[in-house]
Short mmCIF file of C-alpha atoms in Angstrom, two decimals:
data_model
loop_
_atom_site.label_atom_id
_atom_site.label_comp_id
_atom_site.label_asym_id
_atom_site.label_seq_id
_atom_site.Cartn_x
_atom_site.Cartn_y
_atom_site.Cartn_z
CA GLY V 41 58.90 130.42 140.26
CA HIS V 42 59.39 127.52 142.66
CA PHE V 43 63.04 127.07 141.79
CA GLY V 44 63.94 130.75 141.78
CA SER V 45 65.07 132.59 138.72
CA ARG V 46 66.23 130.13 136.11
CA ALA V 47 68.49 132.65 134.43
CA GLN V 48 70.11 133.45 137.78
CA CYS V 49 70.67 129.75 138.46
CA CYS V 50 72.25 129.20 135.03
CA THR V 51 74.54 132.19 135.45
CA GLN V 52 75.57 131.00 138.86
CA LEU V 53 76.28 127.48 137.59
CA SER V 54 78.17 128.55 134.49
CA ARG V 55 80.55 130.71 136.50
CA GLN V 56 83.96 129.14 136.17
CA SER V 57 85.18 127.88 139.52
CA PRO V 58 88.41 126.17 140.58
CA ALA V 59 88.41 122.38 140.73
CA MET V 60 86.78 120.87 143.80
CA SER V 61 84.88 123.97 144.82
CA TRP V 62 81.15 124.68 144.93
CA PRO V 63 79.15 125.00 142.84
CA PRO V 64 80.76 122.86 140.16
CA ASP V 65 80.65 124.11 136.59
CA GLY V 66 77.63 123.34 134.46
CA ALA V 67 79.46 120.90 132.17
CA LYS V 68 80.51 118.79 135.22
CA ILE V 69 76.92 118.73 136.59
CA GLU V 70 75.48 117.91 133.15
CA GLU V 71 77.95 115.01 132.62
CA CYS V 72 77.21 113.55 136.07
CA VAL V 73 73.42 113.92 135.83
CA ASN V 74 73.31 112.46 132.31
CA LYS V 75 75.30 109.45 133.52
CA ILE V 76 72.85 109.00 136.43
CA LEU V 77 69.80 109.30 134.13
CA GLN V 78 71.28 106.84 131.57
CA GLY V 79 71.68 104.30 134.31
CA GLY V 80 68.03 104.77 135.27
CA LYS V 81 64.91 104.31 133.21
CA GLY V 82 66.38 105.58 129.95
CA LYS V 83 63.46 107.85 129.02
CA GLY V 84 65.83 109.98 126.97
CA LYS V 85 65.71 112.91 129.36
CA GLY V 86 68.91 114.58 130.35
CA ALA V 87 70.26 117.34 132.58
CA ALA V 88 69.17 119.89 129.99
CA ASP V 89 65.52 118.88 130.53
CA MET V 90 65.45 119.78 134.23
CA PRO V 91 65.73 122.98 136.22
CA PRO V 92 69.41 123.69 137.02
CA ASP V 93 68.69 123.56 140.74
CA VAL V 94 67.24 120.02 140.44
CA ALA V 95 70.32 118.89 138.47
CA LEU V 96 72.63 120.46 141.10
CA THR V 97 70.72 118.73 143.91
CA MET V 98 71.04 115.35 142.14
CA TYR V 99 74.75 116.02 141.61
CA ALA V 100 75.17 116.93 145.31
CA ALA V 101 73.47 113.76 146.50
CA HIS V 102 75.66 111.55 144.30
CA LEU V 103 78.80 113.40 145.37
CA LEU V 104 77.92 112.78 149.06
CA VAL V 105 77.52 109.06 148.37
CA ARG V 106 81.05 108.95 146.82
CA ALA V 107 82.46 111.11 149.64
CA ALA V 108 81.14 108.55 152.20
CA GLY V 109 82.97 105.85 150.24
CA GLY V 110 79.88 104.56 148.50
CA ASP V 111 79.25 103.46 144.91
CA ASP V 112 77.18 106.29 143.43
CA GLY V 113 75.90 103.86 140.77
CA ALA V 114 74.32 101.56 143.36
CA ALA V 115 70.54 101.70 143.83
CA THR V 116 71.00 102.37 147.56
CA PHE V 117 73.87 103.19 149.90
CA GLU V 118 74.63 100.30 152.23
CA GLY V 119 78.09 101.32 153.34
CA PRO V 120 81.54 102.36 152.11
CA VAL V 121 83.08 100.27 149.29
CA GLY V 122 85.74 102.82 148.41
CA THR V 123 87.91 105.40 150.16
CA PRO V 124 85.94 108.18 151.86
CA PHE V 125 87.01 111.79 151.27
CA MET V 126 86.14 115.33 152.28
CA ASN V 127 86.90 118.50 150.37
CA ASP V 128 85.45 121.94 149.62
CA GLU V 129 83.16 120.52 146.96
CA VAL V 130 81.73 117.93 149.38
CA MET V 131 81.29 120.72 152.00
CA GLY V 132 79.39 122.76 149.40
CA ALA V 133 77.24 119.74 148.45
CA LEU V 134 76.33 119.20 152.13
CA GLY V 135 75.34 122.86 152.47
CA HIS V 136 73.32 122.73 149.26
CA LEU V 137 71.43 119.61 150.17
CA ALA V 138 70.68 120.94 153.67
CA GLU V 139 69.38 124.15 152.15
CA ARG V 140 67.20 122.34 149.61
CA ALA V 141 65.80 120.07 152.38
CA GLU V 142 65.01 123.13 154.48
CA GLU V 143 63.15 124.71 151.61
CA SER V 144 61.51 121.82 149.77
CA GLU V 145 59.20 119.05 150.98
CA ALA V 146 59.87 117.20 147.71
CA THR V 147 63.59 117.13 148.53
CA ARG V 148 62.84 115.93 152.05
CA GLU V 149 60.61 113.14 150.69
CA LYS V 150 63.36 111.86 148.36
CA LEU V 151 66.23 111.97 150.86
CA CYS V 152 65.98 108.47 152.28
CA ALA V 153 64.97 106.69 149.01
CA ARG V 154 68.60 105.74 148.31
CA GLY V 155 69.92 105.61 151.87
CA MET V 156 70.97 109.27 152.52
CA GLU V 157 70.55 108.71 156.25
CA LYS V 158 73.32 106.10 156.08
CA VAL V 159 75.46 108.40 153.93
CA VAL V 160 75.18 111.19 156.50
CA ASP V 161 75.82 108.74 159.34
CA HIS V 162 79.07 107.61 157.66
CA LEU V 163 80.11 111.16 156.81
CA VAL V 164 79.76 112.17 160.48
CA GLN V 165 81.74 109.11 161.73
CA GLN V 166 84.46 109.65 159.09
CA ASN V 167 84.79 113.40 159.83
CA MET V 168 84.30 113.74 163.62
CA ALA V 169 87.47 115.90 163.81
CA ASN V 170 86.02 118.33 161.21
CA ASP V 171 83.58 120.61 163.06
CA ASP V 172 82.36 122.29 159.89
CA ALA V 173 81.60 118.95 158.12
CA VAL V 174 79.79 117.61 161.21
CA ASP V 175 77.82 120.85 161.54
CA ARG V 176 76.74 120.70 157.90
CA CYS V 177 75.69 117.10 158.32
CA SER V 178 73.80 118.10 161.48
CA ARG V 179 71.97 120.84 159.58
CA LEU V 180 70.92 118.26 156.96
CA VAL V 181 69.65 115.93 159.71
CA VAL V 182 67.53 118.71 161.21
CA ALA V 183 66.02 119.56 157.81
CA ALA V 184 65.45 115.92 156.86
CA CYS V 185 63.65 115.09 160.13
CA VAL V 186 60.92 117.64 159.40
CA HIS V 187 59.52 114.81 157.21
CA PRO V 188 58.30 112.17 159.76
CA PRO V 189 59.35 109.03 157.84
CA ASN V 190 62.87 110.47 157.63
CA LYS V 191 63.01 111.00 161.37
CA GLU V 192 62.46 107.26 161.79
CA ARG V 193 65.07 106.31 159.19
CA PHE V 194 67.72 108.79 160.52
CA GLY V 195 66.85 107.57 164.03
CA GLU V 196 67.90 104.02 163.10
CA THR V 197 71.45 105.16 162.43
CA SER V 198 74.24 105.85 164.96
CA LEU V 199 73.87 109.62 164.35
CA ARG V 200 72.35 110.35 167.72
CA SER V 201 75.19 108.62 169.63
CA SER V 202 77.83 110.24 167.43
CA LEU V 203 76.41 113.75 167.86
CA GLN V 204 75.27 113.49 171.53
CA PRO V 205 78.64 114.37 173.13
CA LEU V 206 79.12 117.51 170.97
CA GLU V 207 78.40 120.85 172.60
CA ARG V 208 77.93 122.91 169.45
CA GLU V 209 74.56 124.30 168.40
CA LEU V 210 73.96 122.32 165.17
CA PRO V 211 74.79 118.87 166.55
CA LYS V 212 72.57 119.63 169.58
CA ALA V 213 69.75 120.63 167.21
CA ALA V 214 70.25 117.39 165.25
CA VAL V 215 70.10 115.30 168.43
CA ALA V 216 66.89 117.15 169.38
CA ALA V 217 65.45 116.54 165.90
CA LEU V 218 66.18 112.82 166.24
CA SER V 219 64.70 112.55 169.73
#
């Protein structure tokens, strides 16, 4: 189907993995997603009611907000309120969200609803010395900008000026996508 083999996703997610790696275990995703949904409209739906890939994407987006120093309970990301961080789990979340945005128009359409363009902007600024993190952010920018309204929103950030001096392929592609 549209989200790939459900059984395969479940198996992949239930695989025990060390702390702070990607993908996180199913219980961790479920706990996070249920917390997000309870804070929302309270329709009684939980992580168990959605395809595992959708739950993982929701988890990834909220993790990126926290990694940029944001409050993942806030309606939109306006800027860091806490201490930013970067680890293997955040790197995995960046890769996952970029992949979903490359594959899914629905994901691209939802990206800027809560300020993901600002999240990515902050992650790039906070991690300029980490080529892999910046490349993963750049890949997400390229995928996001396929959706014209996102191109405008990402274009309003300082991403172009942050990425412009970099000579690597992905930052160059991101600058091109923003131009």
